[in-house]
Amino acid sequence: MSTDPECIFCRIVAGSIPADIVHESPTTLAFRDLQPQAPVHVLVIPRSHYPNAGELARHEPATAAHLLDAAREIAESEGLLRGYRLVFNTGEQAHQTVFHVHLHLLGGRSMGWPPG
Ligand code: AMP
């Protein structure tokens, strides 16, 4: 499994910094975003370190699918019956700030477009 000791999300996976964890599987972990942009804002991450969704899909395609399945399961457990948004920010111009791939799961309010 690929890991980076300098990466904040790798540290959450390792349990060395705390997070409000809402889901765990052998390949994925999900926790609430520290600065929520919606009533439900969860980050779903692979345990392995890859900088973005494309690199994860290239190296661990099954884990990429696990992220989507985990998001479905969390959306159900959070009661997001009316819908939710899934976002992978990739790169500087998309305002990606943490370079360990993470799937934003946002819900609990109406989602306009473009996102604010
Ligand atoms: P992005 O801009 O797509 O890279 O999103 C990174 C997200 O990680 C932001 O929404 C941050 O609020 C969130 N974040 C950063 N550090 C933590 C942390 N320790 N626990 C939970 N969320 C975090």
mmCIF file of C-alpha atoms and ligand atoms in Angstrom:
data_model
loop_
_atom_site.group_PDB
_atom_site.id
_atom_site.type_symbol
_atom_site.label_atom_id
_atom_site.label_comp_id
_atom_site.label_asym_id
_atom_site.label_seq_id
_atom_site.Cartn_x
_atom_site.Cartn_y
_atom_site.Cartn_z
ATOM 1 C CA MET A 1 0.000 0.000 0.000
ATOM 2 C CA SER A 2 1.333 3.402 -0.969
ATOM 3 C CA THR A 3 1.663 5.875 1.938
ATOM 4 C CA ASP A 4 3.282 9.285 2.577
ATOM 5 C CA PRO A 5 4.295 10.136 6.174
ATOM 6 C CA GLU A 6 3.974 13.871 5.397
ATOM 7 C CA CYS A 7 0.357 13.547 4.182
ATOM 8 C CA ILE A 8 -2.379 14.651 6.588
ATOM 9 C CA PHE A 9 -4.902 12.124 5.235
ATOM 10 C CA CYS A 10 -2.328 9.284 5.508
ATOM 11 C CA ARG A 11 -1.980 10.310 9.145
ATOM 12 C CA ILE A 12 -5.750 10.056 9.616
ATOM 13 C CA VAL A 13 -5.619 6.562 8.032
ATOM 14 C CA ALA A 14 -2.804 5.643 10.443
ATOM 15 C CA GLY A 15 -4.838 6.966 13.408
ATOM 16 C CA SER A 16 -2.122 9.425 14.411
ATOM 17 C CA ILE A 17 -4.407 12.455 14.048
ATOM 18 C CA PRO A 18 -8.096 12.425 14.953
ATOM 19 C CA ALA A 19 -11.059 12.623 12.591
ATOM 20 C CA ASP A 20 -14.809 12.193 12.885
ATOM 21 C CA ILE A 21 -14.911 8.845 11.067
ATOM 22 C CA VAL A 22 -18.254 7.748 9.597
ATOM 23 C CA HIS A 23 -17.210 4.710 7.557
ATOM 24 C CA GLU A 24 -14.353 2.218 7.345
ATOM 25 C CA SER A 25 -13.572 -0.649 4.988
ATOM 26 C CA PRO A 26 -10.392 -2.556 4.182
ATOM 27 C CA THR A 27 -9.618 -0.142 1.320
ATOM 28 C CA THR A 28 -11.470 3.078 2.242
ATOM 29 C CA LEU A 29 -12.108 5.499 5.085
ATOM 30 C CA ALA A 30 -14.560 8.387 5.371
ATOM 31 C CA PHE A 31 -14.709 11.286 7.825
ATOM 32 C CA ARG A 32 -16.502 14.609 8.188
ATOM 33 C CA ASP A 33 -14.891 17.644 6.572
ATOM 34 C CA LEU A 34 -13.481 20.131 9.120
ATOM 35 C CA GLN A 35 -15.016 23.037 7.182
ATOM 36 C CA PRO A 36 -18.350 21.688 5.943
ATOM 37 C CA GLN A 37 -19.863 23.336 2.869
ATOM 38 C CA ALA A 38 -23.241 21.601 3.343
ATOM 39 C CA PRO A 39 -25.192 20.029 6.246
ATOM 40 C CA VAL A 40 -23.571 16.720 5.276
ATOM 41 C CA HIS A 41 -19.980 17.021 4.021
ATOM 42 C CA VAL A 42 -17.951 13.828 4.186
ATOM 43 C CA LEU A 43 -14.585 13.030 2.576
ATOM 44 C CA VAL A 44 -14.221 9.477 1.282
ATOM 45 C CA ILE A 45 -10.599 8.452 0.774
ATOM 46 C CA PRO A 46 -8.611 5.352 -0.147
ATOM 47 C CA ARG A 47 -6.239 4.066 2.511
ATOM 48 C CA SER A 48 -3.512 4.129 -0.161
ATOM 49 C CA HIS A 49 -1.880 7.428 -1.035
ATOM 50 C CA TYR A 50 -2.449 8.708 -4.584
ATOM 51 C CA PRO A 51 -2.487 12.424 -5.407
ATOM 52 C CA ASN A 52 -5.734 12.441 -7.377
ATOM 53 C CA ALA A 53 -8.631 10.368 -8.707
ATOM 54 C CA GLY A 54 -6.995 9.668 -12.057
ATOM 55 C CA GLU A 55 -3.867 8.189 -10.478
ATOM 56 C CA LEU A 56 -5.993 6.071 -8.129
ATOM 57 C CA ALA A 57 -8.040 4.744 -11.068
ATOM 58 C CA ARG A 58 -4.853 3.958 -12.996
ATOM 59 C CA HIS A 59 -3.155 2.056 -10.160
ATOM 60 C CA GLU A 60 -6.065 0.671 -8.088
ATOM 61 C CA PRO A 61 -9.236 0.666 -10.211
ATOM 62 C CA ALA A 62 -11.104 -1.583 -7.770
ATOM 63 C CA THR A 63 -10.427 0.876 -4.933
ATOM 64 C CA ALA A 64 -11.714 3.734 -7.112
ATOM 65 C CA ALA A 65 -14.999 1.829 -7.412
ATOM 66 C CA HIS A 66 -14.992 1.173 -3.657
ATOM 67 C CA LEU A 67 -14.958 4.961 -3.064
ATOM 68 C CA LEU A 68 -18.188 5.329 -5.048
ATOM 69 C CA ASP A 69 -19.808 2.405 -3.262
ATOM 70 C CA ALA A 70 -18.762 3.795 0.124
ATOM 71 C CA ALA A 71 -20.276 7.168 -0.837
ATOM 72 C CA ARG A 72 -23.578 5.447 -1.717
ATOM 73 C CA GLU A 73 -23.593 3.642 1.628
ATOM 74 C CA ILE A 74 -22.819 6.831 3.592
ATOM 75 C CA ALA A 75 -25.462 8.821 1.671
ATOM 76 C CA GLU A 76 -28.022 6.182 2.667
ATOM 77 C CA SER A 77 -26.940 6.162 6.313
ATOM 78 C CA GLU A 78 -26.997 10.002 6.398
ATOM 79 C CA GLY A 79 -30.549 9.977 4.999
ATOM 80 C CA LEU A 80 -29.754 11.845 1.776
ATOM 81 C CA LEU A 81 -32.864 10.521 0.079
ATOM 82 C CA ARG A 82 -33.312 13.611 -2.119
ATOM 83 C CA GLY A 83 -29.838 13.477 -3.611
ATOM 84 C CA TYR A 84 -26.256 14.425 -3.074
ATOM 85 C CA ARG A 85 -23.198 15.653 -4.960
ATOM 86 C CA LEU A 86 -19.873 13.830 -5.418
ATOM 87 C CA VAL A 87 -16.802 15.911 -6.323
ATOM 88 C CA PHE A 88 -13.113 15.122 -6.953
ATOM 89 C CA ASN A 89 -11.102 18.349 -7.103
ATOM 90 C CA THR A 90 -8.001 17.679 -9.210
ATOM 91 C CA GLY A 91 -5.134 20.122 -9.352
ATOM 92 C CA GLU A 92 -4.433 23.704 -8.425
ATOM 93 C CA GLN A 93 -6.980 25.363 -10.709
ATOM 94 C CA ALA A 94 -9.715 23.186 -9.192
ATOM 95 C CA HIS A 95 -8.537 24.411 -5.744
ATOM 96 C CA GLN A 96 -7.351 20.988 -4.642
ATOM 97 C CA THR A 97 -5.539 21.616 -1.348
ATOM 98 C CA VAL A 98 -4.880 18.096 -0.019
ATOM 99 C CA PHE A 99 -2.992 15.884 -2.450
ATOM 100 C CA HIS A 100 -4.328 12.568 -1.216
ATOM 101 C CA VAL A 101 -7.318 11.768 -3.396
ATOM 102 C CA HIS A 102 -10.637 12.432 -1.642
ATOM 103 C CA LEU A 103 -14.215 12.268 -2.815
ATOM 104 C CA HIS A 104 -16.365 15.061 -1.403
ATOM 105 C CA LEU A 105 -19.881 13.841 -0.537
ATOM 106 C CA LEU A 106 -22.138 16.863 -0.098
ATOM 107 C CA GLY A 107 -25.827 16.888 0.733
ATOM 108 C CA GLY A 108 -28.659 18.053 2.927
ATOM 109 C CA ARG A 109 -29.362 21.230 0.965
ATOM 110 C CA SER A 110 -30.198 22.190 -2.602
ATOM 111 C CA MET A 111 -27.051 22.161 -4.748
ATOM 112 C CA GLY A 112 -26.919 24.907 -7.364
ATOM 113 C CA TRP A 113 -24.439 24.934 -10.226
ATOM 114 C CA PRO A 114 -21.714 26.123 -10.515
ATOM 115 C CA PRO A 115 -20.712 25.219 -6.954
ATOM 116 C CA GLY A 116 -19.984 28.170 -4.695
HETATM 117 P P1 AMP B 1 -9.809 20.000 -1.568
HETATM 118 O O1 AMP B 1 -9.895 21.479 -1.696
HETATM 119 O O2 AMP B 1 -10.669 19.267 -2.558
HETATM 120 O O3 AMP B 1 -8.363 19.498 -1.568
HETATM 121 O O4 AMP B 1 -10.441 19.635 -0.160
HETATM 122 C C1 AMP B 1 -9.713 19.398 1.000
HETATM 123 C C2 AMP B 1 -10.709 19.342 2.116
HETATM 124 O O5 AMP B 1 -10.113 18.740 3.242
HETATM 125 C C3 AMP B 1 -11.224 20.705 2.560
HETATM 126 O O6 AMP B 1 -12.632 20.742 2.411
HETATM 127 C C4 AMP B 1 -10.792 20.781 4.031
HETATM 128 O O7 AMP B 1 -11.746 21.427 4.832
HETATM 129 C C5 AMP B 1 -10.649 19.320 4.402
HETATM 130 N N1 AMP B 1 -9.717 19.017 5.466
HETATM 131 C C6 AMP B 1 -8.416 19.391 5.561
HETATM 132 N N2 AMP B 1 -7.863 18.859 6.667
HETATM 133 C C7 AMP B 1 -8.829 18.117 7.258
HETATM 134 C C8 AMP B 1 -8.873 17.303 8.437
HETATM 135 N N3 AMP B 1 -7.805 17.149 9.236
HETATM 136 N N4 AMP B 1 -10.038 16.685 8.754
HETATM 137 C C9 AMP B 1 -11.129 16.839 7.972
HETATM 138 N N5 AMP B 1 -11.151 17.583 6.843
HETATM 139 C C10 AMP B 1 -10.023 18.208 6.501
#
